[in-house]
Amino acid sequence: MLYLSLEDTQRRIKDRLYNLTDSAPDNLYFAVTSGLIGGGLEEQITDFLTEHSATKLVIIDTLQKVRDSKGSAGKAGMYGNDYDDISSIKRIADSFNIAILLVHHLRKLQDSDDPFNDVSGSTGIIGAADTNFILRRKRSGNAATLLVSGRDVEYQELTLQFNDLVWELVERKNSEDIHKAELPKFLFWVVDFIWITSPRSPRQM
């Protein structure tokens, strides 16, 4: 695995790593600097994957650190540039048959209708990615909700608990579970009542 921890220092990475384990695996690589998308990043990742062919995961933390903020508008507009940037990274993932995880920020103002609109930037970011995750967590709490949506995965809401530096799965809800939870309980009572009080057919008598 290659982890581009672009908002950290090597000392901070080392401290966090040894909080998790006393012996780091030798197939885990870190970097605190990299090129930008369209400015050397793709070549750097490709060279690493060519040299380390067993790599299955690359994490870029954060996406904004590898984007050219000066050219965020351009002729293609915000949506076009967002889509092109994510697509450039996705081509590497598809070519090497690996997963590339892009860590990105959310807007401070949340959208109650569609949580995936909370992603900072245009909808081109979530439109180009195969799968999107939204982690909602209060700063002072150890509980969080992870929302999952993608082309090849069913929409899910995962309830997580942070214990001893590890996120643990508490509950998983799929689309059907969520829709049932949204229905008023009295509707289920009405259905049960109708079923119990409905007249029996001649065959049942």
mmCIF file with all atom_site columns, C-alpha atoms in Angstrom:
data_model
loop_
_atom_site.group_PDB
_atom_site.id
_atom_site.type_symbol
_atom_site.label_atom_id
_atom_site.label_alt_id
_atom_site.label_comp_id
_atom_site.label_asym_id
_atom_site.label_entity_id
_atom_site.label_seq_id
_atom_site.pdbx_PDB_ins_code
_atom_site.Cartn_x
_atom_site.Cartn_y
_atom_site.Cartn_z
_atom_site.occupancy
_atom_site.B_iso_or_equiv
_atom_site.pdbx_formal_charge
_atom_site.auth_seq_id
_atom_site.auth_comp_id
_atom_site.auth_asym_id
_atom_site.auth_atom_id
_atom_site.pdbx_PDB_model_num
ATOM 1   C CA . MET A 1 1   ? 0.000   0.000   0.000   1.00 0.00 ? 1   MET A CA 1
ATOM 2   C CA . LEU A 1 2   ? 1.113   3.553   -0.765  1.00 0.00 ? 2   LEU A CA 1
ATOM 3   C CA . TYR A 1 3   ? -0.190  6.313   1.487   1.00 0.00 ? 3   TYR A CA 1
ATOM 4   C CA . LEU A 1 4   ? 0.380   9.895   0.333   1.00 0.00 ? 4   LEU A CA 1
ATOM 5   C CA . SER A 1 5   ? -0.101  11.684  3.659   1.00 0.00 ? 5   SER A CA 1
ATOM 6   C CA . LEU A 1 6   ? 0.286   15.173  2.266   1.00 0.00 ? 6   LEU A CA 1
ATOM 7   C CA . GLU A 1 7   ? -0.916  17.128  5.293   1.00 0.00 ? 7   GLU A CA 1
ATOM 8   C CA . ASP A 1 8   ? 1.465   15.403  7.726   1.00 0.00 ? 8   ASP A CA 1
ATOM 9   C CA . THR A 1 9   ? 5.147   15.297  8.572   1.00 0.00 ? 9   THR A CA 1
ATOM 10  C CA . GLN A 1 10  ? 7.206   12.112  8.735   1.00 0.00 ? 10  GLN A CA 1
ATOM 11  C CA . ARG A 1 11  ? 7.427   12.452  12.528  1.00 0.00 ? 11  ARG A CA 1
ATOM 12  C CA . ARG A 1 12  ? 3.643   12.648  12.887  1.00 0.00 ? 12  ARG A CA 1
ATOM 13  C CA . ILE A 1 13  ? 3.163   9.611   10.641  1.00 0.00 ? 13  ILE A CA 1
ATOM 14  C CA . LYS A 1 14  ? 5.694   7.653   12.686  1.00 0.00 ? 14  LYS A CA 1
ATOM 15  C CA . ASP A 1 15  ? 3.995   8.540   15.981  1.00 0.00 ? 15  ASP A CA 1
ATOM 16  C CA . ARG A 1 16  ? 0.561   7.533   14.674  1.00 0.00 ? 16  ARG A CA 1
ATOM 17  C CA . LEU A 1 17  ? 1.857   4.309   13.161  1.00 0.00 ? 17  LEU A CA 1
ATOM 18  C CA . TYR A 1 18  ? 3.499   3.137   16.373  1.00 0.00 ? 18  TYR A CA 1
ATOM 19  C CA . ASN A 1 19  ? 0.332   3.910   18.301  1.00 0.00 ? 19  ASN A CA 1
ATOM 20  C CA . LEU A 1 20  ? -1.263  1.189   16.189  1.00 0.00 ? 20  LEU A CA 1
ATOM 21  C CA . THR A 1 21  ? 1.533   -1.370  16.014  1.00 0.00 ? 21  THR A CA 1
ATOM 22  C CA . ASP A 1 22  ? 5.028   -2.044  17.301  1.00 0.00 ? 22  ASP A CA 1
ATOM 23  C CA . SER A 1 23  ? 6.177   -3.476  13.983  1.00 0.00 ? 23  SER A CA 1
ATOM 24  C CA . ALA A 1 24  ? 5.093   -1.800  10.747  1.00 0.00 ? 24  ALA A CA 1
ATOM 25  C CA . PRO A 1 25  ? 4.696   -4.119  7.732   1.00 0.00 ? 25  PRO A CA 1
ATOM 26  C CA . ASP A 1 26  ? 7.438   -3.833  5.132   1.00 0.00 ? 26  ASP A CA 1
ATOM 27  C CA . ASN A 1 27  ? 4.906   -3.502  2.286   1.00 0.00 ? 27  ASN A CA 1
ATOM 28  C CA . LEU A 1 28  ? 3.504   -0.205  3.627   1.00 0.00 ? 28  LEU A CA 1
ATOM 29  C CA . TYR A 1 29  ? 4.951   2.953   2.048   1.00 0.00 ? 29  TYR A CA 1
ATOM 30  C CA . PHE A 1 30  ? 4.468   6.615   2.967   1.00 0.00 ? 30  PHE A CA 1
ATOM 31  C CA . ALA A 1 31  ? 5.163   9.908   1.246   1.00 0.00 ? 31  ALA A CA 1
ATOM 32  C CA . VAL A 1 32  ? 4.581   13.471  2.461   1.00 0.00 ? 32  VAL A CA 1
ATOM 33  C CA . THR A 1 33  ? 5.162   15.221  -0.879  1.00 0.00 ? 33  THR A CA 1
ATOM 34  C CA . SER A 1 34  ? 4.055   14.567  -4.446  1.00 0.00 ? 34  SER A CA 1
ATOM 35  C CA . GLY A 1 35  ? 3.392   16.228  -7.767  1.00 0.00 ? 35  GLY A CA 1
ATOM 36  C CA . LEU A 1 36  ? 0.039   17.642  -8.818  1.00 0.00 ? 36  LEU A CA 1
ATOM 37  C CA . ILE A 1 37  ? -2.562  16.059  -11.082 1.00 0.00 ? 37  ILE A CA 1
ATOM 38  C CA . GLY A 1 38  ? -1.355  16.851  -14.575 1.00 0.00 ? 38  GLY A CA 1
ATOM 39  C CA . GLY A 1 39  ? 1.973   17.960  -13.106 1.00 0.00 ? 39  GLY A CA 1
ATOM 40  C CA . GLY A 1 40  ? 3.780   14.711  -12.382 1.00 0.00 ? 40  GLY A CA 1
ATOM 41  C CA . LEU A 1 41  ? 1.518   12.883  -9.913  1.00 0.00 ? 41  LEU A CA 1
ATOM 42  C CA . GLU A 1 42  ? 0.240   10.324  -12.414 1.00 0.00 ? 42  GLU A CA 1
ATOM 43  C CA . GLU A 1 43  ? 3.785   9.450   -13.491 1.00 0.00 ? 43  GLU A CA 1
ATOM 44  C CA . GLN A 1 44  ? 4.936   9.132   -9.867  1.00 0.00 ? 44  GLN A CA 1
ATOM 45  C CA . ILE A 1 45  ? 2.121   6.732   -8.986  1.00 0.00 ? 45  ILE A CA 1
ATOM 46  C CA . THR A 1 46  ? 2.587   4.753   -12.191 1.00 0.00 ? 46  THR A CA 1
ATOM 47  C CA . ASP A 1 47  ? 6.330   4.390   -11.547 1.00 0.00 ? 47  ASP A CA 1
ATOM 48  C CA . PHE A 1 48  ? 5.662   3.205   -7.993  1.00 0.00 ? 48  PHE A CA 1
ATOM 49  C CA . LEU A 1 49  ? 3.092   0.642   -9.146  1.00 0.00 ? 49  LEU A CA 1
ATOM 50  C CA . THR A 1 50  ? 5.426   -0.628  -11.841 1.00 0.00 ? 50  THR A CA 1
ATOM 51  C CA . GLU A 1 51  ? 8.205   -1.082  -9.283  1.00 0.00 ? 51  GLU A CA 1
ATOM 52  C CA . HIS A 1 52  ? 5.896   -2.555  -6.619  1.00 0.00 ? 52  HIS A CA 1
ATOM 53  C CA . SER A 1 53  ? 3.563   -4.753  -8.660  1.00 0.00 ? 53  SER A CA 1
ATOM 54  C CA . ALA A 1 54  ? 1.902   -6.308  -5.583  1.00 0.00 ? 54  ALA A CA 1
ATOM 55  C CA . THR A 1 55  ? 0.362   -2.960  -4.565  1.00 0.00 ? 55  THR A CA 1
ATOM 56  C CA . LYS A 1 56  ? -3.430  -3.102  -4.153  1.00 0.00 ? 56  LYS A CA 1
ATOM 57  C CA . LEU A 1 57  ? -4.235  0.260   -2.556  1.00 0.00 ? 57  LEU A CA 1
ATOM 58  C CA . VAL A 1 58  ? -3.092  3.870   -2.957  1.00 0.00 ? 58  VAL A CA 1
ATOM 59  C CA . ILE A 1 59  ? -4.431  6.562   -0.618  1.00 0.00 ? 59  ILE A CA 1
ATOM 60  C CA . ILE A 1 60  ? -4.168  10.253  -1.473  1.00 0.00 ? 60  ILE A CA 1
ATOM 61  C CA . ASP A 1 61  ? -4.788  12.412  1.589   1.00 0.00 ? 61  ASP A CA 1
ATOM 62  C CA . THR A 1 62  ? -6.017  14.933  0.676   1.00 0.00 ? 62  THR A CA 1
ATOM 63  C CA . LEU A 1 63  ? -7.298  15.455  -2.862  1.00 0.00 ? 63  LEU A CA 1
ATOM 64  C CA . GLN A 1 64  ? -6.891  19.222  -2.630  1.00 0.00 ? 64  GLN A CA 1
ATOM 65  C CA . LYS A 1 65  ? -3.146  18.812  -2.040  1.00 0.00 ? 65  LYS A CA 1
ATOM 66  C CA . VAL A 1 66  ? -2.669  17.304  -5.512  1.00 0.00 ? 66  VAL A CA 1
ATOM 67  C CA . ARG A 1 67  ? -4.845  19.768  -7.424  1.00 0.00 ? 67  ARG A CA 1
ATOM 68  C CA . ASP A 1 68  ? -3.764  22.960  -9.146  1.00 0.00 ? 68  ASP A CA 1
ATOM 69  C CA . SER A 1 69  ? -5.902  25.512  -7.312  1.00 0.00 ? 69  SER A CA 1
ATOM 70  C CA . LYS A 1 70  ? -4.856  28.276  -9.704  1.00 0.00 ? 70  LYS A CA 1
ATOM 71  C CA . GLY A 1 71  ? -6.419  26.466  -12.644 1.00 0.00 ? 71  GLY A CA 1
ATOM 72  C CA . SER A 1 72  ? -9.612  25.322  -10.941 1.00 0.00 ? 72  SER A CA 1
ATOM 73  C CA . ALA A 1 73  ? -11.888 27.152  -13.406 1.00 0.00 ? 73  ALA A CA 1
ATOM 74  C CA . GLY A 1 74  ? -10.500 27.242  -16.925 1.00 0.00 ? 74  GLY A CA 1
ATOM 75  C CA . LYS A 1 75  ? -12.392 26.634  -20.144 1.00 0.00 ? 75  LYS A CA 1
ATOM 76  C CA . ALA A 1 76  ? -13.996 23.418  -18.911 1.00 0.00 ? 76  ALA A CA 1
ATOM 77  C CA . GLY A 1 77  ? -15.526 25.095  -15.855 1.00 0.00 ? 77  GLY A CA 1
ATOM 78  C CA . MET A 1 78  ? -15.545 23.721  -12.322 1.00 0.00 ? 78  MET A CA 1
ATOM 79  C CA . TYR A 1 79  ? -17.533 20.571  -13.167 1.00 0.00 ? 79  TYR A CA 1
ATOM 80  C CA . GLY A 1 80  ? -15.327 19.738  -16.152 1.00 0.00 ? 80  GLY A CA 1
ATOM 81  C CA . ASN A 1 81  ? -12.087 20.227  -14.210 1.00 0.00 ? 81  ASN A CA 1
ATOM 82  C CA . ASP A 1 82  ? -13.333 18.247  -11.225 1.00 0.00 ? 82  ASP A CA 1
ATOM 83  C CA . TYR A 1 83  ? -14.437 15.397  -13.470 1.00 0.00 ? 83  TYR A CA 1
ATOM 84  C CA . ASP A 1 84  ? -11.168 15.413  -15.436 1.00 0.00 ? 84  ASP A CA 1
ATOM 85  C CA . ASP A 1 85  ? -9.017  15.359  -12.281 1.00 0.00 ? 85  ASP A CA 1
ATOM 86  C CA . ILE A 1 86  ? -10.818 12.364  -10.780 1.00 0.00 ? 86  ILE A CA 1
ATOM 87  C CA . SER A 1 87  ? -10.888 10.584  -14.150 1.00 0.00 ? 87  SER A CA 1
ATOM 88  C CA . SER A 1 88  ? -7.127  10.990  -14.475 1.00 0.00 ? 88  SER A CA 1
ATOM 89  C CA . ILE A 1 89  ? -6.618  9.152   -11.183 1.00 0.00 ? 89  ILE A CA 1
ATOM 90  C CA . LYS A 1 90  ? -9.301  6.585   -12.026 1.00 0.00 ? 90  LYS A CA 1
ATOM 91  C CA . ARG A 1 91  ? -7.499  5.638   -15.243 1.00 0.00 ? 91  ARG A CA 1
ATOM 92  C CA . ILE A 1 92  ? -4.496  4.541   -13.177 1.00 0.00 ? 92  ILE A CA 1
ATOM 93  C CA . ALA A 1 93  ? -6.703  2.459   -10.876 1.00 0.00 ? 93  ALA A CA 1
ATOM 94  C CA . ASP A 1 94  ? -8.401  0.786   -13.844 1.00 0.00 ? 94  ASP A CA 1
ATOM 95  C CA . SER A 1 95  ? -5.127  0.196   -15.673 1.00 0.00 ? 95  SER A CA 1
ATOM 96  C CA . PHE A 1 96  ? -3.414  -1.513  -12.707 1.00 0.00 ? 96  PHE A CA 1
ATOM 97  C CA . ASN A 1 97  ? -6.611  -3.095  -11.310 1.00 0.00 ? 97  ASN A CA 1
ATOM 98  C CA . ILE A 1 98  ? -6.154  -1.502  -7.889  1.00 0.00 ? 98  ILE A CA 1
ATOM 99  C CA . ALA A 1 99  ? -8.134  0.762   -5.569  1.00 0.00 ? 99  ALA A CA 1
ATOM 100 C CA . ILE A 1 100 ? -7.214  4.429   -5.175  1.00 0.00 ? 100 ILE A CA 1
ATOM 101 C CA . LEU A 1 101 ? -8.831  6.187   -2.232  1.00 0.00 ? 101 LEU A CA 1
ATOM 102 C CA . LEU A 1 102 ? -9.073  9.980   -2.428  1.00 0.00 ? 102 LEU A CA 1
ATOM 103 C CA . VAL A 1 103 ? -9.682  11.747  0.890   1.00 0.00 ? 103 VAL A CA 1
ATOM 104 C CA . HIS A 1 104 ? -11.611 14.971  0.405   1.00 0.00 ? 104 HIS A CA 1
ATOM 105 C CA . HIS A 1 105 ? -13.305 17.621  2.521   1.00 0.00 ? 105 HIS A CA 1
ATOM 106 C CA . LEU A 1 106 ? -17.010 18.267  3.046   1.00 0.00 ? 106 LEU A CA 1
ATOM 107 C CA . ARG A 1 107 ? -18.809 21.574  3.064   1.00 0.00 ? 107 ARG A CA 1
ATOM 108 C CA . LYS A 1 108 ? -19.645 23.035  6.473   1.00 0.00 ? 108 LYS A CA 1
ATOM 109 C CA . LEU A 1 109 ? -23.295 23.493  5.463   1.00 0.00 ? 109 LEU A CA 1
ATOM 110 C CA . GLN A 1 110 ? -25.000 20.117  5.078   1.00 0.00 ? 110 GLN A CA 1
ATOM 111 C CA . ASP A 1 111 ? -27.679 19.166  2.554   1.00 0.00 ? 111 ASP A CA 1
ATOM 112 C CA . SER A 1 112 ? -30.524 17.377  4.326   1.00 0.00 ? 112 SER A CA 1
ATOM 113 C CA . ASP A 1 113 ? -31.934 15.991  1.051   1.00 0.00 ? 113 ASP A CA 1
ATOM 114 C CA . ASP A 1 114 ? -28.749 14.510  -0.415  1.00 0.00 ? 114 ASP A CA 1
ATOM 115 C CA . PRO A 1 115 ? -25.689 14.087  1.832   1.00 0.00 ? 115 PRO A CA 1
ATOM 116 C CA . PHE A 1 116 ? -23.439 13.553  -1.189  1.00 0.00 ? 116 PHE A CA 1
ATOM 117 C CA . ASN A 1 117 ? -24.000 17.199  -2.087  1.00 0.00 ? 117 ASN A CA 1
ATOM 118 C CA . ASP A 1 118 ? -21.895 17.936  1.009   1.00 0.00 ? 118 ASP A CA 1
ATOM 119 C CA . VAL A 1 119 ? -18.741 17.089  -0.949  1.00 0.00 ? 119 VAL A CA 1
ATOM 120 C CA . SER A 1 120 ? -16.694 20.233  -1.488  1.00 0.00 ? 120 SER A CA 1
ATOM 121 C CA . GLY A 1 121 ? -16.553 21.229  -5.151  1.00 0.00 ? 121 GLY A CA 1
ATOM 122 C CA . SER A 1 122 ? -18.883 20.351  -7.992  1.00 0.00 ? 122 SER A CA 1
ATOM 123 C CA . THR A 1 123 ? -20.792 17.134  -8.634  1.00 0.00 ? 123 THR A CA 1
ATOM 124 C CA . GLY A 1 124 ? -18.051 16.243  -11.116 1.00 0.00 ? 124 GLY A CA 1
ATOM 125 C CA . ILE A 1 125 ? -16.051 14.780  -8.222  1.00 0.00 ? 125 ILE A CA 1
ATOM 126 C CA . ILE A 1 126 ? -18.631 12.197  -7.158  1.00 0.00 ? 126 ILE A CA 1
ATOM 127 C CA . GLY A 1 127 ? -19.745 11.716  -10.759 1.00 0.00 ? 127 GLY A CA 1
ATOM 128 C CA . ALA A 1 128 ? -16.331 10.478  -11.903 1.00 0.00 ? 128 ALA A CA 1
ATOM 129 C CA . ALA A 1 129 ? -15.604 8.234   -8.905  1.00 0.00 ? 129 ALA A CA 1
ATOM 130 C CA . ASP A 1 130 ? -16.782 4.622   -8.881  1.00 0.00 ? 130 ASP A CA 1
ATOM 131 C CA . THR A 1 131 ? -17.724 4.702   -5.195  1.00 0.00 ? 131 THR A CA 1
ATOM 132 C CA . ASN A 1 132 ? -18.277 7.563   -2.768  1.00 0.00 ? 132 ASN A CA 1
ATOM 133 C CA . PHE A 1 133 ? -18.137 7.524   1.023   1.00 0.00 ? 133 PHE A CA 1
ATOM 134 C CA . ILE A 1 134 ? -19.373 10.228  3.387   1.00 0.00 ? 134 ILE A CA 1
ATOM 135 C CA . LEU A 1 135 ? -18.211 10.029  7.016   1.00 0.00 ? 135 LEU A CA 1
ATOM 136 C CA . ARG A 1 136 ? -20.347 12.039  9.435   1.00 0.00 ? 136 ARG A CA 1
ATOM 137 C CA . ARG A 1 137 ? -19.036 12.384  12.942  1.00 0.00 ? 137 ARG A CA 1
ATOM 138 C CA . LYS A 1 138 ? -19.305 14.870  15.781  1.00 0.00 ? 138 LYS A CA 1
ATOM 139 C CA . ARG A 1 139 ? -15.918 16.184  16.891  1.00 0.00 ? 139 ARG A CA 1
ATOM 140 C CA . SER A 1 140 ? -16.417 15.184  20.505  1.00 0.00 ? 140 SER A CA 1
ATOM 141 C CA . GLY A 1 141 ? -18.048 11.807  19.853  1.00 0.00 ? 141 GLY A CA 1
ATOM 142 C CA . ASN A 1 142 ? -16.755 8.319   19.145  1.00 0.00 ? 142 ASN A CA 1
ATOM 143 C CA . ALA A 1 143 ? -19.722 7.343   16.966  1.00 0.00 ? 143 ALA A CA 1
ATOM 144 C CA . ALA A 1 144 ? -20.053 8.044   13.253  1.00 0.00 ? 144 ALA A CA 1
ATOM 145 C CA . THR A 1 145 ? -22.161 7.192   10.237  1.00 0.00 ? 145 THR A CA 1
ATOM 146 C CA . LEU A 1 146 ? -20.529 6.105   6.985   1.00 0.00 ? 146 LEU A CA 1
ATOM 147 C CA . LEU A 1 147 ? -22.713 6.562   3.888   1.00 0.00 ? 147 LEU A CA 1
ATOM 148 C CA . VAL A 1 148 ? -21.805 4.467   0.843   1.00 0.00 ? 148 VAL A CA 1
ATOM 149 C CA . SER A 1 149 ? -22.969 4.930   -2.745  1.00 0.00 ? 149 SER A CA 1
ATOM 150 C CA . GLY A 1 150 ? -21.509 3.803   -6.040  1.00 0.00 ? 150 GLY A CA 1
ATOM 151 C CA . ARG A 1 151 ? -21.887 2.271   -9.465  1.00 0.00 ? 151 ARG A CA 1
ATOM 152 C CA . ASP A 1 152 ? -21.286 -1.298  -8.332  1.00 0.00 ? 152 ASP A CA 1
ATOM 153 C CA . VAL A 1 153 ? -22.406 -1.162  -4.696  1.00 0.00 ? 153 VAL A CA 1
ATOM 154 C CA . GLU A 1 154 ? -25.812 -0.852  -3.067  1.00 0.00 ? 154 GLU A CA 1
ATOM 155 C CA . TYR A 1 155 ? -26.482 2.296   -1.059  1.00 0.00 ? 155 TYR A CA 1
ATOM 156 C CA . GLN A 1 156 ? -25.673 1.629   2.588   1.00 0.00 ? 156 GLN A CA 1
ATOM 157 C CA . GLU A 1 157 ? -25.530 3.422   5.904   1.00 0.00 ? 157 GLU A CA 1
ATOM 158 C CA . LEU A 1 158 ? -22.990 2.002   8.361   1.00 0.00 ? 158 LEU A CA 1
ATOM 159 C CA . THR A 1 159 ? -23.003 2.921   12.037  1.00 0.00 ? 159 THR A CA 1
ATOM 160 C CA . LEU A 1 160 ? -19.447 2.894   13.408  1.00 0.00 ? 160 LEU A CA 1
ATOM 161 C CA . GLN A 1 161 ? -17.867 3.149   16.844  1.00 0.00 ? 161 GLN A CA 1
ATOM 162 C CA . PHE A 1 162 ? -14.278 4.287   17.437  1.00 0.00 ? 162 PHE A CA 1
ATOM 163 C CA . ASN A 1 163 ? -12.612 2.080   20.069  1.00 0.00 ? 163 ASN A CA 1
ATOM 164 C CA . ASP A 1 164 ? -8.888  1.716   20.783  1.00 0.00 ? 164 ASP A CA 1
ATOM 165 C CA . LEU A 1 165 ? -7.851  3.464   17.542  1.00 0.00 ? 165 LEU A CA 1
ATOM 166 C CA . VAL A 1 166 ? -10.058 1.183   15.436  1.00 0.00 ? 166 VAL A CA 1
ATOM 167 C CA . TRP A 1 167 ? -13.453 1.817   13.790  1.00 0.00 ? 167 TRP A CA 1
ATOM 168 C CA . GLU A 1 168 ? -15.847 -1.029  14.602  1.00 0.00 ? 168 GLU A CA 1
ATOM 169 C CA . LEU A 1 169 ? -19.028 -1.789  12.666  1.00 0.00 ? 169 LEU A CA 1
ATOM 170 C CA . VAL A 1 170 ? -22.117 -1.520  14.894  1.00 0.00 ? 170 VAL A CA 1
ATOM 171 C CA . GLU A 1 171 ? -24.948 -1.700  12.351  1.00 0.00 ? 171 GLU A CA 1
ATOM 172 C CA . ARG A 1 172 ? -25.411 -1.926  8.593   1.00 0.00 ? 172 ARG A CA 1
ATOM 173 C CA . LYS A 1 173 ? -28.525 -0.702  6.775   1.00 0.00 ? 173 LYS A CA 1
ATOM 174 C CA . ASN A 1 174 ? -29.243 -1.148  3.065   1.00 0.00 ? 174 ASN A CA 1
ATOM 175 C CA . SER A 1 175 ? -31.787 0.753   0.976   1.00 0.00 ? 175 SER A CA 1
ATOM 176 C CA . GLU A 1 176 ? -34.659 -1.548  1.945   1.00 0.00 ? 176 GLU A CA 1
ATOM 177 C CA . ASP A 1 177 ? -33.921 -1.206  5.664   1.00 0.00 ? 177 ASP A CA 1
ATOM 178 C CA . ILE A 1 178 ? -33.762 2.589   5.353   1.00 0.00 ? 178 ILE A CA 1
ATOM 179 C CA . HIS A 1 179 ? -37.056 2.826   3.445   1.00 0.00 ? 179 HIS A CA 1
ATOM 180 C CA . LYS A 1 180 ? -38.821 0.640   6.028   1.00 0.00 ? 180 LYS A CA 1
ATOM 181 C CA . ALA A 1 181 ? -37.493 2.835   8.844   1.00 0.00 ? 181 ALA A CA 1
ATOM 182 C CA . GLU A 1 182 ? -38.891 5.915   7.109   1.00 0.00 ? 182 GLU A CA 1
ATOM 183 C CA . LEU A 1 183 ? -42.456 4.514   7.035   1.00 0.00 ? 183 LEU A CA 1
ATOM 184 C CA . PRO A 1 184 ? -44.678 5.547   9.965   1.00 0.00 ? 184 PRO A CA 1
ATOM 185 C CA . LYS A 1 185 ? -45.138 2.683   12.434  1.00 0.00 ? 185 LYS A CA 1
ATOM 186 C CA . PHE A 1 186 ? -48.916 3.058   12.434  1.00 0.00 ? 186 PHE A CA 1
ATOM 187 C CA . LEU A 1 187 ? -48.995 1.821   8.801   1.00 0.00 ? 187 LEU A CA 1
ATOM 188 C CA . PHE A 1 188 ? -47.619 -1.537  9.922   1.00 0.00 ? 188 PHE A CA 1
ATOM 189 C CA . TRP A 1 189 ? -50.225 -1.656  12.693  1.00 0.00 ? 189 TRP A CA 1
ATOM 190 C CA . VAL A 1 190 ? -52.990 -0.972  10.157  1.00 0.00 ? 190 VAL A CA 1
ATOM 191 C CA . VAL A 1 191 ? -51.743 -3.765  7.883   1.00 0.00 ? 191 VAL A CA 1
ATOM 192 C CA . ASP A 1 192 ? -51.623 -6.205  10.810  1.00 0.00 ? 192 ASP A CA 1
ATOM 193 C CA . PHE A 1 193 ? -55.118 -5.173  11.880  1.00 0.00 ? 193 PHE A CA 1
ATOM 194 C CA . ILE A 1 194 ? -56.558 -5.662  8.372   1.00 0.00 ? 194 ILE A CA 1
ATOM 195 C CA . TRP A 1 195 ? -54.885 -9.068  8.091   1.00 0.00 ? 195 TRP A CA 1
ATOM 196 C CA . ILE A 1 196 ? -56.284 -10.219 11.443  1.00 0.00 ? 196 ILE A CA 1
ATOM 197 C CA . THR A 1 197 ? -59.835 -8.917  10.933  1.00 0.00 ? 197 THR A CA 1
ATOM 198 C CA . SER A 1 198 ? -60.244 -9.769  7.234   1.00 0.00 ? 198 SER A CA 1
ATOM 199 C CA . PRO A 1 199 ? -62.957 -12.398 6.527   1.00 0.00 ? 199 PRO A CA 1
ATOM 200 C CA . ARG A 1 200 ? -61.735 -15.873 5.814   1.00 0.00 ? 200 ARG A CA 1
ATOM 201 C CA . SER A 1 201 ? -62.183 -17.436 2.417   1.00 0.00 ? 201 SER A CA 1
ATOM 202 C CA . PRO A 1 202 ? -64.609 -20.409 2.037   1.00 0.00 ? 202 PRO A CA 1
ATOM 203 C CA . ARG A 1 203 ? -61.670 -22.808 1.892   1.00 0.00 ? 203 ARG A CA 1
ATOM 204 C CA . GLN A 1 204 ? -60.390 -21.565 5.247   1.00 0.00 ? 204 GLN A CA 1
ATOM 205 C CA . MET A 1 205 ? -63.782 -21.961 6.989   1.00 0.00 ? 205 MET A CA 1
#
